[in-house]
Tab-separated table of C-alpha atoms and ligand atoms in Angstrom:
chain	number	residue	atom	x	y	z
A	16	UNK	CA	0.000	0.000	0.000
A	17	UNK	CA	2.030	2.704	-1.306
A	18	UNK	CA	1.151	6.232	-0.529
A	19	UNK	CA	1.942	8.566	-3.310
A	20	UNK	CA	2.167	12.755	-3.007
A	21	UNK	CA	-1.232	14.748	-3.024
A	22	UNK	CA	0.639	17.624	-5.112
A	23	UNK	CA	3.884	18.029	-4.396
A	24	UNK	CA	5.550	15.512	-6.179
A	25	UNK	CA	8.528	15.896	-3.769
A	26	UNK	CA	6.708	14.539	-0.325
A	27	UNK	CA	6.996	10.913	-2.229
A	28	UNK	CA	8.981	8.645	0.277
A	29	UNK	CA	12.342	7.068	-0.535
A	30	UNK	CA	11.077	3.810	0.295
A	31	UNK	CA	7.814	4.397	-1.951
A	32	UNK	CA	10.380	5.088	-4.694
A	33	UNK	CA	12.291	1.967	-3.873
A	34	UNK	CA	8.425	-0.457	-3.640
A	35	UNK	CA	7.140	0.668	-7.298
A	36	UNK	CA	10.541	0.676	-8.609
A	37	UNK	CA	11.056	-3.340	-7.268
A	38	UNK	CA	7.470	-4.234	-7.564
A	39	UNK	CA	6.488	-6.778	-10.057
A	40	UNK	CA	3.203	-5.383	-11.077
A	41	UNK	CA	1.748	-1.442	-9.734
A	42	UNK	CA	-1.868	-1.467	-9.296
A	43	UNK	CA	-3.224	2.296	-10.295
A	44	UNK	CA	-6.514	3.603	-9.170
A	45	UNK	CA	-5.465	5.677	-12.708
A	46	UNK	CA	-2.638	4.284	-15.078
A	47	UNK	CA	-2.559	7.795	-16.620
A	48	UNK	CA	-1.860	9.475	-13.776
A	49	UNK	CA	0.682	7.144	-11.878
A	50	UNK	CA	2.385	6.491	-15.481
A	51	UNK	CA	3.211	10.448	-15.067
A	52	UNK	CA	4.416	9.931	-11.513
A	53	UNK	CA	6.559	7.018	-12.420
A	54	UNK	CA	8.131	8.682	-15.818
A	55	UNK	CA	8.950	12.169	-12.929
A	56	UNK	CA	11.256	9.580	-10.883
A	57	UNK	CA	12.627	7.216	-14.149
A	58	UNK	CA	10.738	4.596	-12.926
A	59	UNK	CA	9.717	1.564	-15.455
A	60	UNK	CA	6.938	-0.248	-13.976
A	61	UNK	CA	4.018	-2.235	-15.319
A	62	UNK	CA	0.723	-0.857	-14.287
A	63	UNK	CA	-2.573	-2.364	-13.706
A	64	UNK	CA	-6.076	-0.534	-13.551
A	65	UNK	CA	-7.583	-0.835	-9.733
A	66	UNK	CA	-10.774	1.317	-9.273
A	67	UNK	CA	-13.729	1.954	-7.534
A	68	UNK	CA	-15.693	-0.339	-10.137
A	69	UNK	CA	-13.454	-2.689	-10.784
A	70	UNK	CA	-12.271	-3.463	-7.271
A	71	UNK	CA	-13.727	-6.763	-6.697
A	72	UNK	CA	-13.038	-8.829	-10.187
A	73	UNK	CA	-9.370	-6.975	-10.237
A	74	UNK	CA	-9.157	-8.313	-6.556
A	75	UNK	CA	-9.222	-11.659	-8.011
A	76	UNK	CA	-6.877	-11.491	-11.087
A	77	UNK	CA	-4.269	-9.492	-8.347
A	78	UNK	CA	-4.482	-12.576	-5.701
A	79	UNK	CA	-3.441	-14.694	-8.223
A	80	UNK	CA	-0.481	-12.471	-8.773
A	81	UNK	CA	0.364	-12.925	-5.389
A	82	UNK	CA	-0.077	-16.101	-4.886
A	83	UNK	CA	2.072	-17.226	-7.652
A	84	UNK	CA	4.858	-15.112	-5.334
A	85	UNK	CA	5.055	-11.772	-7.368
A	86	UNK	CA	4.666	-8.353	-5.197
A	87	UNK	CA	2.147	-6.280	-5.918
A	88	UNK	CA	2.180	-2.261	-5.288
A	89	UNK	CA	-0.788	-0.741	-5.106
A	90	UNK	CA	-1.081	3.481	-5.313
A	91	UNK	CA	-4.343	5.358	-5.469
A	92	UNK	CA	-4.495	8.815	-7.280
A	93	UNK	CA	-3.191	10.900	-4.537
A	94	UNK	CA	-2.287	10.521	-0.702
A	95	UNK	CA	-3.065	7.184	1.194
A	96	UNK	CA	-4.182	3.943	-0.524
A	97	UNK	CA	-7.770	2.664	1.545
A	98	UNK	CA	-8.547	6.685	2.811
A	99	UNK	CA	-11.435	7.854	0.854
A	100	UNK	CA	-10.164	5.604	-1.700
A	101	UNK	CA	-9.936	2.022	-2.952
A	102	UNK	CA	-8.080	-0.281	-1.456
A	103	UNK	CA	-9.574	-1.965	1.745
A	104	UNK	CA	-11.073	-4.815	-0.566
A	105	UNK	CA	-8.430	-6.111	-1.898
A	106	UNK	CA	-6.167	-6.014	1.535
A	107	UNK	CA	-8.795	-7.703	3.395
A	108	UNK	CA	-8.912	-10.368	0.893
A	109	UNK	CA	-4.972	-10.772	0.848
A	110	UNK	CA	-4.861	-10.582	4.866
A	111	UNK	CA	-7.466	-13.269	4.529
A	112	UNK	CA	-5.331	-15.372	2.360
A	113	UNK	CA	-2.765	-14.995	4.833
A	114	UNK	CA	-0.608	-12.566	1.868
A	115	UNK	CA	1.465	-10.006	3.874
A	116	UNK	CA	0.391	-6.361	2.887
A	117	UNK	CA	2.824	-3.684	3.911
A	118	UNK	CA	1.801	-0.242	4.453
A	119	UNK	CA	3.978	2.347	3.115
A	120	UNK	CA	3.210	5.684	4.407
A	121	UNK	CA	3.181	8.966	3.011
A	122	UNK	CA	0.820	11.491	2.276
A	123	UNK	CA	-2.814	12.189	3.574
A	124	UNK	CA	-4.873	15.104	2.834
A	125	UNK	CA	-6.777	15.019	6.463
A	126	UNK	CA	-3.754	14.650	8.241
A	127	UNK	CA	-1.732	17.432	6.236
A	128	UNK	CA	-4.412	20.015	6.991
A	129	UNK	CA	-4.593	19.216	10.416
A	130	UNK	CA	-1.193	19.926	10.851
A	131	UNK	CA	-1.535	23.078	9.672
A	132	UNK	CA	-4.518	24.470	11.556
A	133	UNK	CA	-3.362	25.200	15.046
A	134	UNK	CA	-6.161	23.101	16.531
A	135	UNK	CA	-5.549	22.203	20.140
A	136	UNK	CA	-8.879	19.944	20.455
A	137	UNK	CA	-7.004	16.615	20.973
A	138	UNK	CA	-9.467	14.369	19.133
A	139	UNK	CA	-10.912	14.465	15.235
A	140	UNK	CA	-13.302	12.243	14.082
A	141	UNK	CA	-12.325	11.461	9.819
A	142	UNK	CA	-15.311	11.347	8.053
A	143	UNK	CA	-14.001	11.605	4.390
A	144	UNK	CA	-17.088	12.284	2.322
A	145	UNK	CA	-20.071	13.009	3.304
A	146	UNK	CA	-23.157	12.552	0.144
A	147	UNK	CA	-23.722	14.301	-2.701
A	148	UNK	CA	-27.143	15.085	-2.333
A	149	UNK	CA	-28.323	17.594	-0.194
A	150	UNK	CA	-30.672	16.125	1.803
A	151	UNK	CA	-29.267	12.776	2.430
A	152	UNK	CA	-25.661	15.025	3.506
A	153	UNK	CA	-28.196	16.898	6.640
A	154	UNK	CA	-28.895	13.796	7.483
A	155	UNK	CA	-25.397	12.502	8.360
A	156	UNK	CA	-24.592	16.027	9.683
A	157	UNK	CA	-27.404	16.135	12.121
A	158	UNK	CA	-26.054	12.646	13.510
A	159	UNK	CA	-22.826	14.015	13.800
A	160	UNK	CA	-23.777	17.571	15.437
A	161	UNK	CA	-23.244	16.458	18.753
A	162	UNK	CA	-19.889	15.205	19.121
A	163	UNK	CA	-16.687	16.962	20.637
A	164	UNK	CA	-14.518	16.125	18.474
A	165	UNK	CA	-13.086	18.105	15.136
A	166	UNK	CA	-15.052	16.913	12.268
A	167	UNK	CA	-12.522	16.266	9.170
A	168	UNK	CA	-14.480	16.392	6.066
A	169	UNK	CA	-13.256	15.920	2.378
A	170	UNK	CA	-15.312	17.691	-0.482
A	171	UNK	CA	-14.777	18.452	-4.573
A	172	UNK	CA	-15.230	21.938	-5.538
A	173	UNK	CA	-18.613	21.555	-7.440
A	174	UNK	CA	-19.670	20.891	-3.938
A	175	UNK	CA	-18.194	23.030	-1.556
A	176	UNK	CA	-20.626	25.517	-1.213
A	177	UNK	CA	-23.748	23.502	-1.094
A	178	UNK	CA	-21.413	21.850	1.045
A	179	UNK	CA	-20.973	24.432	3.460
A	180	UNK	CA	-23.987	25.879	3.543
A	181	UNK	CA	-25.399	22.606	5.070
A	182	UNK	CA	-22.655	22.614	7.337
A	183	UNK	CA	-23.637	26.131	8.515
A	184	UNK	CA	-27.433	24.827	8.646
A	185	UNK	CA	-27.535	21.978	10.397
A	186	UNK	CA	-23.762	22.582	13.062
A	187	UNK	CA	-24.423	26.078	13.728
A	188	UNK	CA	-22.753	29.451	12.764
A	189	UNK	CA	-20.785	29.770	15.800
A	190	UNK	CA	-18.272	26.869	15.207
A	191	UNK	CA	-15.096	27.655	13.047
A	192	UNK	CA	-14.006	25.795	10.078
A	193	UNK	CA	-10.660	25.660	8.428
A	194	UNK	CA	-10.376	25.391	4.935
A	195	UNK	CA	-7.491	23.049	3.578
A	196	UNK	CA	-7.840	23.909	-0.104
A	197	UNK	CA	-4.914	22.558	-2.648
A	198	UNK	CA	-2.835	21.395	-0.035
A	199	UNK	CA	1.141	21.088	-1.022
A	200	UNK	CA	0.071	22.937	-4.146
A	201	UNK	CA	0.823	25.923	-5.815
A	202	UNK	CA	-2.387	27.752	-4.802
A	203	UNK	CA	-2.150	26.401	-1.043
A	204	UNK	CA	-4.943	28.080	1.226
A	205	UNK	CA	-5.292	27.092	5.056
A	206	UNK	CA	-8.307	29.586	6.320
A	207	UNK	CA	-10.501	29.504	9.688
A	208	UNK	CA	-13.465	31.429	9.513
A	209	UNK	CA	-16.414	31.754	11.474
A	210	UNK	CA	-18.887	28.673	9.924
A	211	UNK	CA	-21.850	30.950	9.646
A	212	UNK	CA	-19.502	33.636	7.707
A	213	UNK	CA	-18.062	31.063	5.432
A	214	UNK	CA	-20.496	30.743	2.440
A	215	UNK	CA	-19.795	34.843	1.923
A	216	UNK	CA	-15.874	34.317	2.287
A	217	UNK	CA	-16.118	31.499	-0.197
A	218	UNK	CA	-18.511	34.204	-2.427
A	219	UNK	CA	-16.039	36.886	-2.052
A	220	UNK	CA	-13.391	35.231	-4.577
A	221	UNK	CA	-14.641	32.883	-7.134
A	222	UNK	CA	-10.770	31.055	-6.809
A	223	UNK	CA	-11.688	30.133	-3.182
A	224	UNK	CA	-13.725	28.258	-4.055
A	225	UNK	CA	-11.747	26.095	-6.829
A	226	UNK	CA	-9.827	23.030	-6.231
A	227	UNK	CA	-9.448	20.097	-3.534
A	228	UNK	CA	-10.686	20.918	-0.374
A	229	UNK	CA	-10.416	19.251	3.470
A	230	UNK	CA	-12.643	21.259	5.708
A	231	UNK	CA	-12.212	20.989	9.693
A	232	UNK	CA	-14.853	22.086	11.309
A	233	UNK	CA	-14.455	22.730	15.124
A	234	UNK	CA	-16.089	19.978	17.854
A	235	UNK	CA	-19.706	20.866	19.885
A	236	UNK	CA	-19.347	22.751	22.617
A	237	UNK	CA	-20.587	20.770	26.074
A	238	UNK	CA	-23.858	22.225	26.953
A	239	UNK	CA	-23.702	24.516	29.926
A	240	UNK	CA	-23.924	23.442	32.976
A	241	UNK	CA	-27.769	24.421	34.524
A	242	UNK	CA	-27.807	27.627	36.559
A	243	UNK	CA	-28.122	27.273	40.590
A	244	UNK	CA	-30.472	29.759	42.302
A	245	UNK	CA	-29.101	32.233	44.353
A	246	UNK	CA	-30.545	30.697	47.280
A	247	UNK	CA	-29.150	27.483	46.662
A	248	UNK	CA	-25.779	29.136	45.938
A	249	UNK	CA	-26.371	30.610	49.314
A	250	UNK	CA	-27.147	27.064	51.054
A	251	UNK	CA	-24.152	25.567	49.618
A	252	UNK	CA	-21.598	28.272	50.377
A	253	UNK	CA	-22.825	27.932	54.156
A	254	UNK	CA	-22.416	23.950	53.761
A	255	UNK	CA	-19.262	24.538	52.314
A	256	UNK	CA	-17.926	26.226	54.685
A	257	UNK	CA	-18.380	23.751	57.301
A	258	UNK	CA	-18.294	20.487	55.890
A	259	UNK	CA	-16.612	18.600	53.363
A	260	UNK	CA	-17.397	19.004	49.676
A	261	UNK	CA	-19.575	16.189	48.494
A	262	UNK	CA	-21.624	16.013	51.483
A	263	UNK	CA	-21.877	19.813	51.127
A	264	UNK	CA	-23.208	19.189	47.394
A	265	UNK	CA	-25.600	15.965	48.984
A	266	UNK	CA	-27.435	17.940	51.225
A	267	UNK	CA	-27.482	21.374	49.159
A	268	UNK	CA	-29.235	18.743	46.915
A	269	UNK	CA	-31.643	17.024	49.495
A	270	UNK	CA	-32.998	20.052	50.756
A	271	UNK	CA	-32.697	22.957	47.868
A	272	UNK	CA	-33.768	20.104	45.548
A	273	UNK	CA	-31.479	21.564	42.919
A	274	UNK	CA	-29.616	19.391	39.962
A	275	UNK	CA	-25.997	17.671	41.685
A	276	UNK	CA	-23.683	18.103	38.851
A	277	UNK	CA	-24.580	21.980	38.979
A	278	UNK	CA	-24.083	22.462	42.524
A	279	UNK	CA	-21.004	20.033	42.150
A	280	UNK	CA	-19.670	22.354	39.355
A	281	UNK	CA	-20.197	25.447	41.417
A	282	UNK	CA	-18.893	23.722	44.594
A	283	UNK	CA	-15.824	23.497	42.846
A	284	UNK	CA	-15.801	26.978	41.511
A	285	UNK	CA	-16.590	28.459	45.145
A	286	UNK	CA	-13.814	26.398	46.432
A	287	UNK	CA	-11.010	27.699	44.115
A	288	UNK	CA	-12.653	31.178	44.765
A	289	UNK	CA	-12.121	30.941	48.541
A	290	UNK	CA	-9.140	28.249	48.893
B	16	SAM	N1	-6.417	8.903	-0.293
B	16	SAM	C1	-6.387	10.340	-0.218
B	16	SAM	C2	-5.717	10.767	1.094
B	16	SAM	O1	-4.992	9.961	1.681
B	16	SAM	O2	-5.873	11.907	1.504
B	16	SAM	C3	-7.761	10.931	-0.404
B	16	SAM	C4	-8.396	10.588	-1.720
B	16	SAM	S1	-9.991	11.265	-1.970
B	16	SAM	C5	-10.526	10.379	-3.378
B	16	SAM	C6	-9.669	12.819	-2.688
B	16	SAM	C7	-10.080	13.985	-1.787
B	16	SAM	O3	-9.032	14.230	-0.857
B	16	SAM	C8	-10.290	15.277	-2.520
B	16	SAM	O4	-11.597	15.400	-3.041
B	16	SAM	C9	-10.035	16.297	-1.435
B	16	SAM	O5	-11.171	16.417	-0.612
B	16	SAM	C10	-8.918	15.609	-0.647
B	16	SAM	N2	-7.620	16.050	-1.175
B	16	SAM	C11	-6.745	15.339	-1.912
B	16	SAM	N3	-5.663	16.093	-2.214
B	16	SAM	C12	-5.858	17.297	-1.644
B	16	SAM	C13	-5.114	18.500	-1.601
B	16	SAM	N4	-3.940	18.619	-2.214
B	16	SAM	N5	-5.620	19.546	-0.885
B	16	SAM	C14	-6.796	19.446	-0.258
B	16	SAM	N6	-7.561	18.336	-0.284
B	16	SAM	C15	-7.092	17.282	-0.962
């Protein structure tokens, strides 16, 4: 599984240099394309066409390969093998006939904008593509409003506004999303933007809204925690001040009949406050 550049022809690997070049047969998700990658590093190699809709019978005629001891390399039109693109088919099929498949890493869209967008949020959930059509992609999105994490999207450009607007819709205005547009390419963009201002930044130059595009858009925000009264502030400062924390919060509970985790939260707040 040989990842191949997603622009900059330069980001290939040594050792994905060294795998096509020794590789008895290259699988292409386009022979046109990796035939121009190969002829950029003097590589001969013979090529084989692997696609989307050829996967499965190509799975079979590539096995065989295999089998009969050849290596196999297989590169996908940009970035990562299996991301977003074919792949996964044929590996589990060769894992399953106990072939060893060898990841060779290299370039990834997702992971390349993330690195540039300064996002401290430790967790992103990947979600590559989401549909074409409009109402089948609010769907998904409305599923996915609630998490915390950064949601890592990949869309074309006749898309992206449609694309964004839904985004906008259905997550909110308030959340930022980064635009990774023609990453490692001459025309490189990484942009945050407020998510409900992002459809008019994308208006605002027709070339923003050209080429590939990774969009990050920031995690939910956890709801806030549900105001305490001022007399049960009042109640629990007094417990507070003589007893210990979480029987402070128990019987602020008990008898104010307020929500625990709020009082909790504010016990801790008052606490800090007052050492
Ligand atoms: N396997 C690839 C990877 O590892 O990133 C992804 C392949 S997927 C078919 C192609 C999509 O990846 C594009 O539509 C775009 O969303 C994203 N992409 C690929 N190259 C990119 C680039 N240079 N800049 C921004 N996005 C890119």
């Amino acid at each position: 599984m040989v990842a191949t550049p997603i622009g900059n022809l330069r980001d290939i690997s040594l050792r994905a240099l060294d795998v096509l070049a020794r590789a008895d047969l290259i699988a292409a998700e386009d022979t046109r394309n990796t035939s121009r990658l190969l002829s950029h590093f003097a590589i001969s190699g013979k090529l084989f066409a692997f696609h989307e809709h050829n996967e499965r019978q190509a799975t079979q005629r590539l096995l065989a390969v295999l089998e009969s001891g050849k290596s196999v390399a297989l590169a996908s039109d940009a970035g990562t093998p299996g991301i977003s693109d074919p792949g996964a088919f044929l590996v589990g099929a060769a894992r399953a006939a106990g072939i060893p498949v060898v990841p060779v890493p290299g370039a990834n869209a997702a992971v390349c904008a993330l690195s540039a967008a300064g996002i401290e949020a430790p967790h992103f959930l990947f979600y590559g593509f989401l549909p074409n059509k409009g109402s089948a992609r609010r769907r998904e999105l409305e599923a996915l409003k609630g998490l915390p994490y950064t949601l890592v999207f990949y869309e074309s450009p006749h898309r992206i506004m449609d694309c964004v607007c839904d985004l906008s819709e259905v997550l909110g205005g308030e959340r930022t999303i980064t635009f990774g547009r023609e990453l490692t390419k001459v025309f490189e963009t990484v942009h945050s933007v407020r998510l409900g201002d992002a459809p008019a930044w994308l208006e605002a130059d027709p070339n923003r809204q050209r080429g590939e595009f990774v969009l990050l858009i920031s995690g939910a925000q956890p709801a806030p925690s549900e105001p305490v009264s001022e007399q049960g502030r009042r109640l629990l400062s007094a417990l507070l001040a003589e007893l210990p924390l979480k029987q402070a919060v128990r019987i602020a509970a008990e008898v104010g009949g307020e929500k625990k985790n709020a009082l909790y939260t504010l016990a801790l707040k008052l606490k800090s406050e007052h050492g």
